[in-house]
Amino acid sequence: MRAARLGGAAGRLVRGKATRDEDVPNTRFDRAGGAGDSIGQCSATEHGCLGGIAVSEQHVLGLQEVDEMQVAVVGGKGAHLGGLSRIDGVRVPAGFCVTTDAFRRIMAEAPSIDDRLDQLSRLNPDDREAIRTLSAEIRRTIEGIAIPGDLAAAITRALAQLGEQAVYAVRSSATAEDLPTASFAGQQDTYLNVVGPAAILQHVSRCWASLFTERAVTYRLRNGFDHRKVHMAVVVQQMVFPQAAGILFTADPVTFNRKVASVEASFGLGEALVSGLVNPDVYKVRDGEVVTKAIAAQQRAVHASPAGGTQEQAIDPQRQEQPALTDAQVVRLARLGRRIEAHFGRPQDIEWCLVDDGFQIVQSRPITTLFPIPESGDRENHVYVSVGHQQMMTDPMKPLGLSFWQMTTPAPMAEAGGRLFVDVTQRLASPASRAGLLEALGRSDPLTGDALQTILERDGFIRPLPDEGPPGPLFGGAPAPIETDPAIVTELIGRSQASIAASERDIRTKSGEALLDFIQADIQELKRILFDPQSHQVFMSAMEATWWLNEQLQAWLGEKNAAD
C-alpha cells in the first residue's frame, strides 16, 4: 500500500531541505521577514485575532478557527487539520494557515499568467515534455513574486506568537486536495525543519508554486479539474520529533473491511516508510483487539534534528526486530482513528506520530479507493449482489433512473455508487436457500457465484441461520407450473400490447399534477405485468432452457456458453 501513502505528512514532509535564515539566497525575504518584527501581539480592532493568531484581511487563520467546511479558504489539508483540532482527545501540532486569498493576490501579480494557464489547459495529459516545460515556467514566475509587506507581516506576526525560532513544517494545501473522490496526495510540495521568518516566507512561496508541479498538472488534466479554479493555501505547523510514525487506515485497504483497522509503523519519521528504506510493522485491529501483526526487521530510521535537517540513523541491533508500537498503543491508536472516522463520517487514511507515548495526528483524508456500501442500520456483515451486473448494465445510473427503477421493484433495493443491490445475506446464511442461490447466480454469472463461495469460506463472516425449510424466490411468489403451450407466450404479448395501447390513449388527456399521478398509477400496472406469475414462469423456462443447452453443447461440442 506504499503508493497510497506517497506524499504522506508523516513521511513525505521530510523531502524539503532543512532551511535556516542564513541559507536563503534572496534578500527580498529578509526584508519581508522583518515586516512584522515590531508588531508583536495583534490589536483586535486593527487586525483581528483568531485562535490566538493574528489575522490581516483573512490572509492568516489559526487552525482552531478552521473546520472541514472551509476547503475553499484553507485547502483540503488545512480544512481537515482544522477539523481534527476540534475533536476531543485528538492532538494536532500547533499552527496556522495562509489562506487562498493570499495565493490569489500573488497570482494576480504574475505576468502573463492567464495566457500560460490557457496554454496549460489545452495540453494533452500524455504530452509530458510540454507539461514539464510550461509548468516549470509558471513555478519560476510565482516564486519570483515578492510577498506584499502586509501579507508578510501577517505571517511573521503569527510566527512570533508560536515562536519565531521554533522548527516548522510548511505544507501545501490545495483546494482540490484530500477530497472524498480525489486525493492529490504527494503532488504538491511540503517542507520540514524550516527555521526563521525569512525561510518560512520563502517556503510559502515554494508551496504556492507547487500547485503547478508536473504531477499535479497532469492529474488535473486527466481528472477534469480546471487550473483556474484550484487554489493553494499553506499550512505552517510546529514540527514534532517522533519515536515512531506511520499510517492508520480505519478500513482495511486490502480487503476493504470497514470493521478492521490497519496500522503501519516505523521508527522515527515516516519518510523511512514512504521512501522504501524500511518495511513497516503491520497490525490489524478488530473490536479493540490486535488480530494479526507482522513485525519487520528495521535497520535504518530517519530522524529530524531540532536544529533543522533530517538524517538516516542506524537502529541499535537489539531494537531492529522489536515492534515500533506495543499492542496497547496500536489499540489506542485504532480507537483514536474510530473517533476521527466518526467525526468526518467516512473511513479515513490517517498519518500519525508517536511523541512521548502520546499520538499526534498530522493528517487525515478520506480513503478514496473504497467502493461505497449501502446503509444497513446495523453493525452486521451484509452481502449485496449488483442488479445491474446481472442485467449486463455495469455503468452507474442517474438519480432519476435509480428512483424510477425502485418504483418498479416488488421490494426496495439498496443503493450505492449509482447502482442497485439486493441484500442476499439471509439467503446465504440459511442452508435451505444457500444452494439454490449459488446455483442460480452462478449460472447467470460464474464470477458472482465464485465471489459468493469465497465469502462463505471466510470464517465467521456470515452467521449461519437454522434450516427453516425451502425459501421463496428472490422476487415475488413462487410461480405455478406452466404448460408447454406456445399460445401462452402469444397471449402474454397480447396483454402487454393492450396495456400499452390503453396507457397511450389515456395519457393524452393528462397534464400537470394529473399527469404525474397517472404515471405513478401506471407504474403499478407495469409491476402487475412484470411480475405476473405466468410471465415469470415463461422467462424462467427460457433461462432454464438456455442453461440446459449450454451444458449439453459444452459436452457435445466443447463450446462454453454457446446458447447465451
Coordinates of C-alpha atoms in Angstrom, one line a residue:
M1 CA 0.0 0.0 0.0
R2 CA 3.0 2.3 -0.3
A3 CA 1.6 4.1 -3.3
A4 CA -1.4 5.1 -1.3
R5 CA 0.9 6.8 1.2
L6 CA 3.1 8.8 -1.2
G7 CA 3.1 12.4 0.0
G8 CA 2.0 11.5 3.5
A9 CA 2.7 14.1 6.1
A10 CA 4.2 11.5 8.4
G11 CA 6.9 10.8 5.9
R12 CA 6.8 12.9 2.7
L13 CA 7.3 16.1 4.6
V14 CA 11.0 15.4 5.0
R15 CA 11.6 15.8 1.3
G16 CA 12.0 19.5 1.8
K17 CA 15.6 20.6 2.5
A18 CA 16.1 22.0 6.0
T19 CA 16.5 25.7 5.7
R20 CA 17.7 28.4 8.1
D21 CA 17.8 32.1 7.7
E22 CA 21.4 32.2 6.5
D23 CA 20.6 29.7 3.8
V24 CA 18.2 32.0 2.0
P25 CA 19.9 33.5 -1.1
N26 CA 17.1 36.0 -1.9
T27 CA 17.3 39.1 0.3
R28 CA 13.7 40.0 -0.6
F29 CA 12.6 37.5 2.1
D30 CA 14.9 39.2 4.7
R31 CA 13.1 42.5 4.0
A32 CA 9.6 40.9 4.1
G33 CA 10.5 38.8 7.1
G34 CA 11.3 41.8 9.2
A35 CA 8.0 43.5 8.4
G36 CA 6.2 42.0 11.4
D37 CA 9.1 42.1 13.9
S38 CA 7.9 45.2 15.7
I39 CA 4.2 44.4 15.5
G40 CA 4.0 41.9 18.4
Q41 CA 0.6 40.9 19.6
C42 CA -2.2 42.0 17.3
S43 CA -4.8 44.6 18.0
A44 CA -8.2 43.1 17.7
T45 CA -9.6 46.3 16.3
E46 CA -6.9 46.8 13.7
H47 CA -6.2 43.3 12.5
G48 CA -8.4 40.8 14.4
C49 CA -7.3 37.7 16.3
L50 CA -8.4 34.2 15.6
G51 CA -7.4 31.3 17.8
G52 CA -4.5 33.4 19.2
I53 CA -3.1 34.0 15.7
A54 CA -3.0 37.5 14.2
V55 CA -5.2 37.9 11.1
S56 CA -4.9 40.6 8.4
E57 CA -7.8 40.6 5.8
Q58 CA -8.3 36.8 6.3
H59 CA -4.8 36.1 5.0
V60 CA -3.9 34.1 8.1
L61 CA -6.1 31.8 10.2
G62 CA -5.3 29.8 13.2
L63 CA -6.0 26.1 12.9
Q64 CA -8.5 26.3 15.8
E65 CA -10.6 28.7 13.7
V66 CA -10.8 26.4 10.7
D67 CA -13.0 23.4 10.0
E68 CA -13.6 20.9 7.2
M69 CA -16.2 23.2 5.6
Q70 CA -13.6 25.8 4.7
V71 CA -11.7 23.9 1.9
A72 CA -12.1 27.0 -0.4
V73 CA -10.3 29.1 2.2
V74 CA -7.6 26.9 3.6
G75 CA -7.5 23.9 1.1
G76 CA -8.1 20.3 1.8
K77 CA -5.2 19.7 4.2
G78 CA -5.8 22.8 6.2
A79 CA -9.6 22.1 6.5
H80 CA -9.0 18.6 7.7
L81 CA -6.4 19.7 10.2
G82 CA -8.8 22.3 11.5
G83 CA -11.5 19.7 11.8
L84 CA -9.1 17.4 13.6
S85 CA -8.1 20.1 16.1
R86 CA -11.8 20.3 17.1
I87 CA -12.1 16.6 18.1
D88 CA -11.8 15.9 21.8
G89 CA -8.8 13.8 22.6
V90 CA -7.1 14.4 19.2
R91 CA -3.8 16.3 19.4
V92 CA -2.7 18.3 16.3
P93 CA 0.6 20.2 16.2
A94 CA 0.0 24.0 16.7
G95 CA 0.0 26.1 13.6
F96 CA -1.9 28.4 11.2
C97 CA -3.0 28.6 7.6
V98 CA -2.0 31.2 4.9
T99 CA -5.3 31.3 3.1
T100 CA -6.2 31.1 -0.6
D101 CA -6.9 34.9 -0.6
A102 CA -3.1 35.4 -0.3
F103 CA -2.5 33.0 -3.2
R104 CA -4.9 34.9 -5.4
R105 CA -3.1 38.1 -4.6
I106 CA 0.1 36.6 -5.7
M107 CA -1.4 35.1 -8.9
A108 CA -2.9 38.5 -9.8
E109 CA 0.6 39.9 -9.9
A110 CA 2.0 37.1 -12.1
P111 CA 2.8 38.4 -15.6
S112 CA 1.1 36.6 -18.5
I113 CA -0.4 34.1 -16.1
D114 CA -3.8 34.0 -18.0
D115 CA -2.1 33.1 -21.3
R116 CA 0.0 30.4 -19.6
L117 CA -3.0 28.8 -17.9
D118 CA -4.8 28.8 -21.2
Q119 CA -1.9 27.0 -22.8
L120 CA -1.7 24.6 -19.9
S121 CA -5.4 23.7 -20.3
R122 CA -5.0 22.9 -23.9
L123 CA -2.2 20.4 -23.4
N124 CA -2.6 16.7 -23.8
P125 CA -2.1 14.9 -20.4
D126 CA 0.2 12.5 -22.2
D127 CA 2.5 15.3 -23.5
R128 CA 4.9 15.1 -20.6
E129 CA 7.6 17.3 -22.1
A130 CA 5.2 20.2 -22.8
I131 CA 3.7 19.9 -19.4
R132 CA 7.1 19.8 -17.7
T133 CA 8.3 22.9 -19.6
L134 CA 5.3 25.1 -19.2
S135 CA 4.6 24.1 -15.5
A136 CA 8.3 24.9 -14.7
E137 CA 7.9 28.4 -16.2
I138 CA 4.8 29.0 -14.1
R139 CA 6.5 27.9 -10.9
R140 CA 9.5 30.1 -11.5
T141 CA 7.2 33.1 -12.1
I142 CA 5.3 32.6 -8.9
E143 CA 8.5 32.0 -6.8
G144 CA 9.9 35.3 -8.3
I145 CA 7.0 37.4 -7.0
A146 CA 7.8 39.4 -3.8
I147 CA 5.3 38.8 -1.0
P148 CA 3.5 42.1 -0.2
G149 CA 4.5 43.7 3.0
D150 CA 1.2 43.4 4.8
L151 CA 0.9 39.7 3.9
A152 CA 4.4 39.0 5.1
A153 CA 3.7 40.9 8.3
A154 CA 0.6 38.8 9.0
I155 CA 2.6 35.6 8.5
T156 CA 5.6 36.7 10.7
R157 CA 3.2 38.0 13.4
A158 CA 1.6 34.6 13.6
L159 CA 5.1 33.0 13.8
A160 CA 6.0 35.4 16.6
Q161 CA 3.1 34.1 18.7
L162 CA 4.1 30.5 18.2
G163 CA 7.9 31.1 18.4
E164 CA 9.9 32.6 15.6
Q165 CA 12.9 30.3 16.1
A166 CA 10.9 27.1 16.5
V167 CA 11.2 24.4 13.9
Y168 CA 8.3 24.3 11.4
A169 CA 6.7 22.2 8.6
V170 CA 5.5 24.3 5.7
R171 CA 2.8 22.3 4.0
S172 CA 0.9 22.8 0.7
S173 CA -2.9 22.7 1.0
A174 CA -4.7 22.9 -2.3
T175 CA -8.5 23.3 -2.7
A176 CA -8.6 20.2 -4.8
E177 CA -6.8 18.0 -2.3
D178 CA -7.9 15.3 0.2
L179 CA -11.4 15.2 -1.4
P180 CA -13.7 12.2 -1.0
T181 CA -13.2 11.4 -4.7
A182 CA -9.6 12.7 -5.4
S183 CA -6.7 12.8 -3.0
F184 CA -3.9 14.6 -4.9
A185 CA -1.6 13.1 -2.3
G186 CA 2.0 14.0 -2.7
Q187 CA 1.5 16.1 -5.8
Q188 CA 2.3 19.5 -4.2
D189 CA 5.4 20.2 -2.1
T190 CA 5.8 20.4 1.6
Y191 CA 9.0 21.2 3.6
L192 CA 10.2 20.1 7.0
N193 CA 12.5 21.7 9.6
V194 CA 12.2 25.3 8.3
V195 CA 13.5 27.8 10.8
G196 CA 13.2 31.6 10.9
P197 CA 10.7 34.0 9.3
A198 CA 12.6 34.6 6.1
A199 CA 12.9 30.9 5.4
I200 CA 9.2 30.4 6.2
L201 CA 8.2 33.0 3.7
Q202 CA 10.5 31.5 1.0
H203 CA 8.9 28.1 1.5
V204 CA 5.4 29.6 1.5
S205 CA 6.2 30.9 -2.0
R206 CA 7.5 27.4 -3.0
C207 CA 4.3 25.8 -1.8
W208 CA 2.2 28.3 -3.9
A209 CA 4.3 27.4 -6.9
S210 CA 4.0 23.7 -6.3
L211 CA 0.4 23.9 -7.4
F212 CA 1.9 23.6 -10.8
T213 CA 4.2 20.6 -10.4
E214 CA 4.2 18.3 -13.4
R215 CA 2.4 15.6 -11.4
A216 CA -0.3 18.0 -10.1
V217 CA -0.9 19.5 -13.6
T218 CA -1.2 16.1 -15.2
Y219 CA -3.6 14.8 -12.5
R220 CA -5.9 17.8 -13.0
L221 CA -5.8 17.4 -16.8
R222 CA -6.7 13.7 -16.5
N223 CA -9.5 14.3 -13.9
G224 CA -11.1 17.3 -15.4
F225 CA -10.1 19.9 -12.8
D226 CA -9.9 23.5 -14.1
H227 CA -6.4 25.0 -13.3
R228 CA -8.1 28.4 -12.7
K229 CA -10.5 27.0 -10.1
V230 CA -7.9 25.3 -7.9
H231 CA -6.1 27.5 -5.4
M232 CA -3.4 27.0 -2.9
A233 CA -3.3 27.6 0.8
V234 CA -0.3 26.9 3.0
V235 CA -0.2 25.3 6.5
V236 CA 2.6 26.3 8.8
Q237 CA 2.9 23.9 11.8
Q238 CA 5.3 23.3 14.6
M239 CA 7.5 20.2 14.0
V240 CA 7.3 17.2 16.2
F241 CA 10.1 14.7 16.6
P242 CA 8.5 11.2 16.9
Q243 CA 9.8 8.0 18.2
A244 CA 7.6 6.2 15.6
A245 CA 5.3 7.3 12.8
G246 CA 3.1 5.8 10.2
I247 CA -0.3 5.3 8.6
L248 CA -3.6 4.2 10.1
F249 CA -6.4 3.1 7.7
T250 CA -9.7 2.9 9.5
A251 CA -10.8 0.4 6.8
D252 CA -8.6 -2.4 5.7
P253 CA -7.0 -1.2 2.4
V254 CA -6.6 -4.8 1.2
T255 CA -9.9 -6.4 2.0
F256 CA -11.9 -3.2 2.2
N257 CA -13.4 -4.5 5.5
R258 CA -14.7 -1.4 7.4
K259 CA -14.5 -3.2 10.7
V260 CA -10.8 -3.9 10.5
A261 CA -8.3 -1.1 11.0
S262 CA -4.8 -1.4 9.6
V263 CA -1.8 0.3 11.2
E264 CA 1.6 0.6 9.6
A265 CA 4.5 1.8 11.8
S266 CA 8.2 2.5 11.5
F267 CA 10.8 4.1 13.8
G268 CA 11.4 7.8 13.6
L269 CA 9.9 9.9 10.8
G270 CA 7.6 8.2 8.3
E271 CA 10.0 9.1 5.5
A272 CA 11.8 5.8 6.0
L273 CA 8.5 4.0 5.3
V274 CA 7.4 6.1 2.4
S275 CA 10.7 6.1 0.6
G276 CA 11.0 2.3 0.9
L277 CA 14.0 2.5 3.2
V278 CA 12.3 0.0 5.5
N279 CA 9.3 -2.3 5.5
P280 CA 6.8 -1.2 8.2
D281 CA 5.3 -3.3 11.0
V282 CA 1.7 -4.0 10.1
Y283 CA -1.1 -4.6 12.6
K284 CA -4.7 -5.4 12.0
V285 CA -7.2 -4.4 14.7
R286 CA -10.8 -5.5 15.2
D287 CA -13.2 -4.8 18.1
G288 CA -10.4 -3.4 20.2
E289 CA -8.0 -6.3 19.7
V290 CA -4.9 -6.8 17.6
V291 CA -6.0 -9.8 15.5
T292 CA -2.8 -10.1 13.3
K293 CA 0.6 -8.4 13.2
A294 CA 3.8 -8.7 11.2
I295 CA 6.9 -7.2 12.7
A296 CA 9.5 -6.3 10.2
A297 CA 13.3 -6.1 10.8
Q298 CA 14.1 -2.4 10.5
Q299 CA 17.8 -1.5 10.3
R300 CA 17.5 2.2 9.5
A301 CA 15.4 5.2 10.6
V302 CA 15.0 8.8 9.6
H303 CA 15.1 11.4 12.3
A304 CA 14.6 15.1 12.3
S305 CA 17.1 17.3 14.3
P306 CA 15.6 20.1 16.4
A307 CA 18.2 22.4 14.8
G308 CA 16.9 21.6 11.3
G309 CA 17.6 18.9 8.8
T310 CA 17.0 15.1 8.7
Q311 CA 19.4 12.2 8.7
E312 CA 19.4 8.5 8.4
Q313 CA 20.4 6.7 11.6
A314 CA 21.2 3.0 12.2
I315 CA 18.9 1.3 14.6
D316 CA 20.5 -0.4 17.5
P317 CA 20.8 -4.1 16.6
Q318 CA 18.9 -5.1 19.8
R319 CA 15.9 -3.0 18.6
Q320 CA 15.8 -3.9 14.9
E321 CA 13.4 -6.7 15.3
Q322 CA 11.4 -5.1 18.1
P323 CA 7.9 -3.7 17.3
A324 CA 7.7 0.1 16.8
L325 CA 4.5 0.1 18.8
T326 CA 3.2 -2.0 21.7
D327 CA -0.2 -3.8 21.2
A328 CA -1.7 -1.4 23.7
Q329 CA -0.5 1.6 21.7
V330 CA -1.9 0.1 18.5
V331 CA -5.3 -0.5 20.1
R332 CA -5.2 3.1 21.5
L333 CA -4.3 4.4 18.0
A334 CA -7.1 2.4 16.3
R335 CA -9.6 3.8 18.9
L336 CA -8.4 7.3 18.1
G337 CA -8.9 6.5 14.4
R338 CA -12.5 5.5 15.0
R339 CA -13.2 8.8 16.7
I340 CA -11.7 10.7 13.7
E341 CA -13.7 8.5 11.3
A342 CA -16.9 9.2 13.2
H343 CA -16.2 13.0 13.0
F344 CA -15.6 13.0 9.3
G345 CA -18.3 10.5 8.5
R346 CA -16.3 8.1 6.3
P347 CA -13.2 5.8 6.5
Q348 CA -10.0 7.7 6.9
D349 CA -6.3 7.5 5.9
I350 CA -4.6 9.0 8.9
E351 CA -1.0 10.0 9.4
W352 CA 0.3 9.9 12.9
C353 CA 3.4 10.4 15.1
L354 CA 4.2 8.9 18.5
V355 CA 5.7 11.5 20.8
D356 CA 6.3 10.7 24.4
D357 CA 3.8 7.9 24.4
G358 CA 1.1 10.2 23.0
F359 CA -0.2 10.3 19.4
Q360 CA -0.1 13.5 17.4
I361 CA -2.2 13.5 14.2
V362 CA -0.7 15.3 11.3
Q363 CA -3.1 14.4 8.5
S364 CA -6.4 12.7 7.8
R365 CA -8.0 12.3 4.4
P366 CA -10.9 10.1 3.1
I367 CA -9.9 6.7 1.7
T368 CA -10.8 7.3 -2.0
T369 CA -10.3 3.6 -3.2
L370 CA -13.2 2.1 -1.2
F371 CA -16.4 1.4 -3.1
P372 CA -19.4 2.9 -1.2
I373 CA -21.6 0.4 0.7
P374 CA -25.3 0.7 1.3
E375 CA -26.6 1.8 4.7
S376 CA -27.7 -1.2 6.7
G377 CA -28.6 0.3 10.0
D378 CA -26.7 -2.3 12.0
R379 CA -23.1 -3.5 12.6
E380 CA -23.6 -6.9 11.0
N381 CA -21.9 -8.1 7.8
H382 CA -24.0 -7.9 4.7
V383 CA -23.6 -9.4 1.2
Y384 CA -25.0 -7.4 -1.7
V385 CA -25.4 -8.6 -5.3
S386 CA -25.4 -5.9 -8.1
V387 CA -28.7 -5.8 -10.0
G388 CA -27.0 -4.0 -12.9
H389 CA -24.3 -6.6 -13.4
Q390 CA -27.0 -9.3 -13.7
Q391 CA -28.5 -7.2 -16.5
M392 CA -25.2 -6.6 -18.3
M393 CA -25.6 -3.0 -17.2
T394 CA -22.3 -2.2 -15.3
D395 CA -22.3 1.6 -15.5
P396 CA -23.8 3.7 -12.7
M397 CA -27.3 5.0 -13.2
K398 CA -28.5 8.6 -12.9
P399 CA -30.6 9.5 -9.9
L400 CA -33.8 9.6 -11.9
G401 CA -33.1 6.2 -13.3
L402 CA -32.5 4.8 -9.8
S403 CA -35.7 6.4 -8.5
F404 CA -37.8 5.0 -11.3
W405 CA -36.3 1.5 -11.0
Q406 CA -37.1 1.5 -7.3
M407 CA -40.7 2.3 -8.1
T408 CA -40.9 -0.8 -10.3
T409 CA -39.4 -3.4 -7.9
P410 CA -41.5 -5.6 -5.6
A411 CA -39.2 -4.8 -2.7
P412 CA -36.8 -1.8 -2.1
M413 CA -33.2 -2.3 -3.3
A414 CA -30.1 -0.9 -1.7
E415 CA -28.3 1.9 -3.4
A416 CA -24.5 2.6 -3.5
G417 CA -22.2 4.2 -6.1
G418 CA -25.1 4.9 -8.5
R419 CA -26.0 1.2 -8.6
L420 CA -28.8 -1.0 -7.2
F421 CA -28.1 -4.0 -5.0
V422 CA -30.1 -6.9 -3.5
D423 CA -29.1 -8.0 0.0
V424 CA -28.7 -11.8 -0.1
T425 CA -27.2 -12.2 3.4
Q426 CA -30.2 -14.1 4.8
R427 CA -30.4 -16.5 1.9
L428 CA -26.7 -17.3 2.2
A429 CA -27.0 -17.8 5.9
S430 CA -29.8 -20.3 5.6
P431 CA -28.9 -23.9 4.4
A432 CA -32.3 -24.2 2.8
S433 CA -31.8 -21.3 0.4
R434 CA -28.0 -21.2 0.0
A435 CA -27.5 -23.9 -2.6
G436 CA -30.3 -22.6 -4.8
L437 CA -28.9 -19.0 -4.6
L438 CA -25.4 -20.2 -5.5
E439 CA -26.7 -22.3 -8.4
A440 CA -28.9 -19.5 -9.9
L441 CA -26.4 -16.7 -9.6
G442 CA -23.5 -18.9 -10.6
R443 CA -25.3 -19.9 -13.8
S444 CA -26.2 -16.3 -14.8
D445 CA -22.7 -15.0 -13.8
P446 CA -20.0 -17.5 -12.8
L447 CA -17.8 -14.7 -11.3
T448 CA -20.6 -13.7 -9.0
G449 CA -21.0 -17.4 -8.0
D450 CA -17.3 -17.7 -7.3
A451 CA -17.3 -14.5 -5.2
L452 CA -20.2 -15.7 -3.1
Q453 CA -18.5 -19.0 -2.5
T454 CA -15.3 -17.2 -1.4
I455 CA -17.4 -15.1 1.1
L456 CA -18.9 -18.3 2.6
E457 CA -15.4 -19.7 3.1
R458 CA -14.4 -16.7 5.3
D459 CA -14.7 -17.9 8.9
G460 CA -17.3 -16.0 10.9
F461 CA -18.2 -13.6 8.1
I462 CA -21.8 -14.7 7.9
R463 CA -23.7 -16.0 10.9
P464 CA -25.4 -19.3 10.0
L465 CA -29.2 -19.5 10.4
P466 CA -31.2 -22.6 11.3
D467 CA -32.7 -24.5 8.4
E468 CA -36.3 -23.3 8.3
G469 CA -37.5 -25.0 5.2
P470 CA -37.4 -24.1 1.5
P471 CA -37.4 -20.3 0.8
G472 CA -39.3 -18.4 -1.8
P473 CA -37.6 -16.8 -4.8
L474 CA -35.7 -13.5 -4.7
F475 CA -38.7 -11.6 -6.0
G476 CA -42.4 -12.3 -5.9
G477 CA -44.2 -15.5 -5.0
A478 CA -43.3 -19.0 -6.3
P479 CA -44.7 -19.4 -9.8
A480 CA -47.0 -22.3 -10.6
P481 CA -46.0 -25.0 -13.1
I482 CA -46.6 -24.0 -16.7
E483 CA -47.9 -26.0 -19.7
T484 CA -45.7 -26.3 -22.7
D485 CA -48.1 -24.4 -24.9
P486 CA -46.7 -21.7 -27.3
A487 CA -50.1 -19.9 -27.2
I488 CA -49.3 -18.8 -23.7
V489 CA -46.5 -16.6 -25.0
T490 CA -48.8 -15.1 -27.6
E491 CA -51.4 -14.4 -25.0
L492 CA -48.9 -12.6 -22.7
I493 CA -47.7 -10.5 -25.6
G494 CA -51.3 -9.5 -26.4
R495 CA -51.9 -8.5 -22.8
S496 CA -48.8 -6.3 -22.7
Q497 CA -49.7 -4.7 -26.1
A498 CA -53.3 -4.0 -24.9
S499 CA -52.0 -2.4 -21.7
I500 CA -49.6 -0.2 -23.6
A501 CA -52.3 0.9 -26.0
A502 CA -54.6 1.9 -23.1
S503 CA -51.8 3.9 -21.5
E504 CA -51.1 5.7 -24.7
R505 CA -54.7 6.6 -25.1
D506 CA -55.3 7.8 -21.6
I507 CA -52.1 9.8 -21.1
R508 CA -53.1 12.2 -23.9
T509 CA -55.8 13.7 -21.7
K510 CA -53.4 14.3 -18.7
S511 CA -51.3 17.3 -17.8
G512 CA -49.7 18.9 -14.8
E513 CA -50.1 17.1 -11.5
A514 CA -52.7 14.8 -13.0
L515 CA -50.1 13.6 -15.5
L516 CA -47.7 12.7 -12.6
D517 CA -50.4 10.9 -10.7
F518 CA -51.3 9.0 -13.9
I519 CA -47.7 7.9 -14.4
Q520 CA -47.4 6.8 -10.8
A521 CA -50.6 4.8 -11.1
D522 CA -49.4 3.3 -14.4
I523 CA -46.3 2.1 -12.8
Q524 CA -48.5 -0.2 -10.7
E525 CA -49.9 -1.7 -13.9
L526 CA -46.3 -2.1 -15.2
K527 CA -45.4 -4.0 -12.0
R528 CA -48.5 -6.2 -12.4
I529 CA -47.4 -7.2 -15.8
L530 CA -43.7 -7.6 -15.0
F531 CA -44.4 -9.9 -12.0
D532 CA -47.4 -11.8 -13.4
P533 CA -46.7 -15.4 -12.2
Q534 CA -47.3 -16.8 -15.7
S535 CA -45.0 -14.3 -17.3
H536 CA -42.3 -15.0 -14.7
Q537 CA -42.6 -18.8 -15.4
V538 CA -42.2 -18.2 -19.1
F539 CA -38.9 -16.3 -18.9
M540 CA -37.6 -18.7 -16.2
S541 CA -38.4 -21.5 -18.6
A542 CA -36.4 -19.7 -21.3
M543 CA -33.4 -19.2 -19.0
E544 CA -33.5 -22.9 -17.9
A545 CA -33.6 -24.0 -21.5
T546 CA -30.5 -21.8 -22.1
W547 CA -28.7 -23.3 -19.2
W548 CA -29.6 -26.8 -20.4
L549 CA -28.4 -26.0 -23.9
N550 CA -25.1 -24.6 -22.6
E551 CA -24.4 -27.7 -20.6
Q552 CA -25.2 -30.1 -23.4
L553 CA -23.4 -28.1 -26.1
Q554 CA -20.3 -28.0 -24.0
A555 CA -20.5 -31.8 -23.5
W556 CA -21.2 -32.4 -27.2
L557 CA -19.1 -29.7 -29.0
G558 CA -16.7 -28.5 -26.3
E559 CA -18.1 -24.9 -26.6
K560 CA -18.8 -22.8 -23.5
N561 CA -21.9 -20.7 -23.2
A562 CA -22.9 -21.3 -26.9
A563 CA -26.6 -20.5 -26.2
D564 CA -26.1 -17.2 -24.5

